[in-house]
C-alpha cells in the first residue's frame, strides 16, 4: 500500500501527470513559484518511508538461528516478524497521512471543489485543523495532526450515499 501511495504522490506532484496541477503542488503565482518547494519534501519523505517499509518486508525466517544448545534447530522468528509488521504499518500510516495532505492540497489548487462527497468530507474535516500550504513551512506537524485525527476518529471519510 505504501508503494502505491508513494507512486500516486509522485504522479500528483508533476504537472505533466497530474492534469495540470503545479509541480510539487506549489500554491504560488508564476512570478515566485520557483522560490517555494510546496510538497517536494513531503514527496521525498513519503519515498523514504516507503523504502524503509519495503526493506522490512524481507521474511524474518531468513534469519532463523539454531538456539537452546541446538535443541531448537530453526525458530520461526515470529516475534521479530510481528514487531517488524507493526513498524511497516506505522510507516505506511505516515505515508497515507502525507498522501491525504497532498490530495487536499490538490483539491484546493483546483478551487476547493471536491466533487466526490467522500473527498469533500475528508478535505473539509482536515481543513479545520490544517491549512492549505501557500508558502513553505514545516509540515511534520501537519502529518502528526492527520495521524492524530485519524486515530481519534475525527478525520471524516464521508459516506458513499452522501448522508451526513
XYZ file of C-alpha atoms in Angstrom:
164
model
C 0.000 0.000 0.000
C 2.805 2.428 0.864
C 4.425 1.776 -2.510
C 1.157 2.521 -4.329
C 0.600 5.725 -2.336
C 4.186 6.806 -2.980
C 3.830 6.298 -6.735
C 0.476 8.115 -6.795
C 2.035 11.009 -4.894
C 4.872 11.135 -7.423
C 2.328 11.431 -10.241
C 0.352 14.083 -8.356
C 3.429 16.282 -7.857
C 4.319 16.596 -11.562
C 2.393 18.930 -13.878
C 2.511 16.530 -16.831
C 0.977 13.617 -14.912
C -1.406 15.490 -12.610
C -3.740 17.067 -15.110
C -2.038 20.447 -14.935
C -1.511 20.897 -11.199
C 1.639 22.896 -10.463
C 4.864 20.973 -9.886
C 5.221 19.945 -6.231
C 1.706 21.307 -5.615
C 3.166 24.780 -5.057
C 0.368 27.260 -4.397
C 2.111 30.384 -5.674
C 1.751 32.537 -8.760
C 4.142 32.152 -11.660
C 6.369 35.033 -10.507
C 7.559 33.436 -7.269
C 6.654 29.777 -7.744
C 10.282 28.739 -8.162
C 11.241 30.120 -4.749
C 8.888 27.727 -2.937
C 9.098 23.969 -2.577
C 5.466 23.065 -1.863
C 5.226 19.313 -1.360
C 8.725 18.429 -2.599
C 9.944 17.497 0.897
C 6.698 15.631 1.551
C 7.241 13.524 -1.563
C 10.829 12.807 -0.543
C 9.597 11.862 2.933
C 6.955 9.523 1.529
C 9.537 7.849 -0.717
C 11.996 7.403 2.152
C 9.337 5.951 4.453
C 8.141 3.659 1.676
C 11.669 2.392 1.042
C 12.064 1.700 4.754
C 8.746 -0.166 4.834
C 9.678 -2.230 1.787
C 13.047 -3.075 3.336
C 11.181 -4.521 6.307
C 9.188 -6.952 4.183
C 12.003 -9.488 3.929
C 10.902 -12.674 5.696
C 12.278 -12.795 9.236
C 12.616 -16.567 8.896
C 15.659 -15.972 6.688
C 17.467 -15.015 9.902
C 16.454 -18.105 11.876
C 19.195 -19.396 14.180
C 19.876 -22.663 15.888
C 19.293 -21.998 19.579
C 18.907 -23.591 23.010
C 22.033 -25.747 22.691
C 20.816 -26.802 19.250
C 17.587 -28.152 20.757
C 15.700 -25.713 18.554
C 17.097 -26.327 15.093
C 15.221 -23.477 13.439
C 12.884 -20.998 15.074
C 10.066 -19.127 13.377
C 11.227 -15.631 14.305
C 7.543 -14.846 14.789
C 8.021 -12.173 17.456
C 10.550 -10.317 15.321
C 8.219 -10.574 12.331
C 5.317 -9.222 14.399
C 7.351 -6.225 15.580
C 8.553 -5.558 12.042
C 4.976 -5.796 10.766
C 3.893 -3.171 13.290
C 6.729 -0.899 12.143
C 5.713 -1.354 8.492
C 2.114 -0.467 9.373
C 3.247 2.680 11.203
C 5.376 3.742 8.239
C 2.511 3.072 5.828
C 0.133 5.047 8.028
C 2.510 8.013 7.839
C 2.786 7.718 4.050
C -1.031 7.683 3.912
C -1.131 10.865 6.016
C 1.217 12.597 3.556
C -0.983 11.349 0.726
C -4.123 12.796 2.354
C -2.411 16.160 2.793
C -1.301 16.172 -0.847
C -4.753 15.224 -2.115
C -6.363 18.019 -0.102
C -3.736 20.436 -1.445
C -4.579 19.304 -4.983
C -8.299 19.858 -4.381
C -7.573 23.341 -3.030
C -5.386 24.144 -6.034
C -8.327 23.239 -8.254
C -10.527 25.715 -6.403
C -11.586 23.663 -3.397
C -14.461 21.917 -5.128
C -14.154 18.220 -4.378
C -16.858 16.640 -6.489
C -16.947 13.305 -4.704
C -18.852 13.502 -1.434
C -16.306 11.473 0.498
C -13.450 13.604 -0.812
C -15.304 16.747 0.193
C -15.938 15.386 3.695
C -12.276 14.464 4.101
C -10.987 17.790 2.817
C -13.429 19.836 4.894
C -12.635 17.985 8.122
C -8.887 18.270 7.534
C -9.011 21.980 6.741
C -10.490 22.666 10.196
C -7.094 21.669 11.603
C -4.513 22.059 8.819
C -4.475 24.987 6.421
C -3.568 24.836 2.754
C 0.160 25.110 2.150
C 0.527 28.513 0.458
C 4.141 29.195 1.481
C 6.974 26.954 2.588
C 6.600 25.865 6.192
C 7.243 22.883 8.431
C 4.866 20.099 7.507
C 5.828 17.476 10.075
C 3.176 18.902 12.390
C 0.622 18.581 9.599
C 1.453 14.883 9.309
C 1.160 14.457 13.081
C -2.207 16.232 13.021
C -3.573 13.941 10.301
C -2.390 10.876 12.216
C -3.979 12.118 15.446
C -7.266 12.996 13.727
C -7.366 9.559 12.114
C -6.502 7.678 15.307
C -9.170 9.520 17.290
C -11.845 9.138 14.621
C -12.039 12.869 13.904
C -10.992 12.668 10.269
C -14.222 12.452 8.302
C -14.166 9.953 5.477
C -17.770 10.600 4.431
C -20.377 8.091 3.373
C -20.901 6.691 -0.084
C -24.598 7.584 -0.071
C -23.946 11.238 0.810
C -25.812 11.086 4.123
C -24.263 13.081 6.991
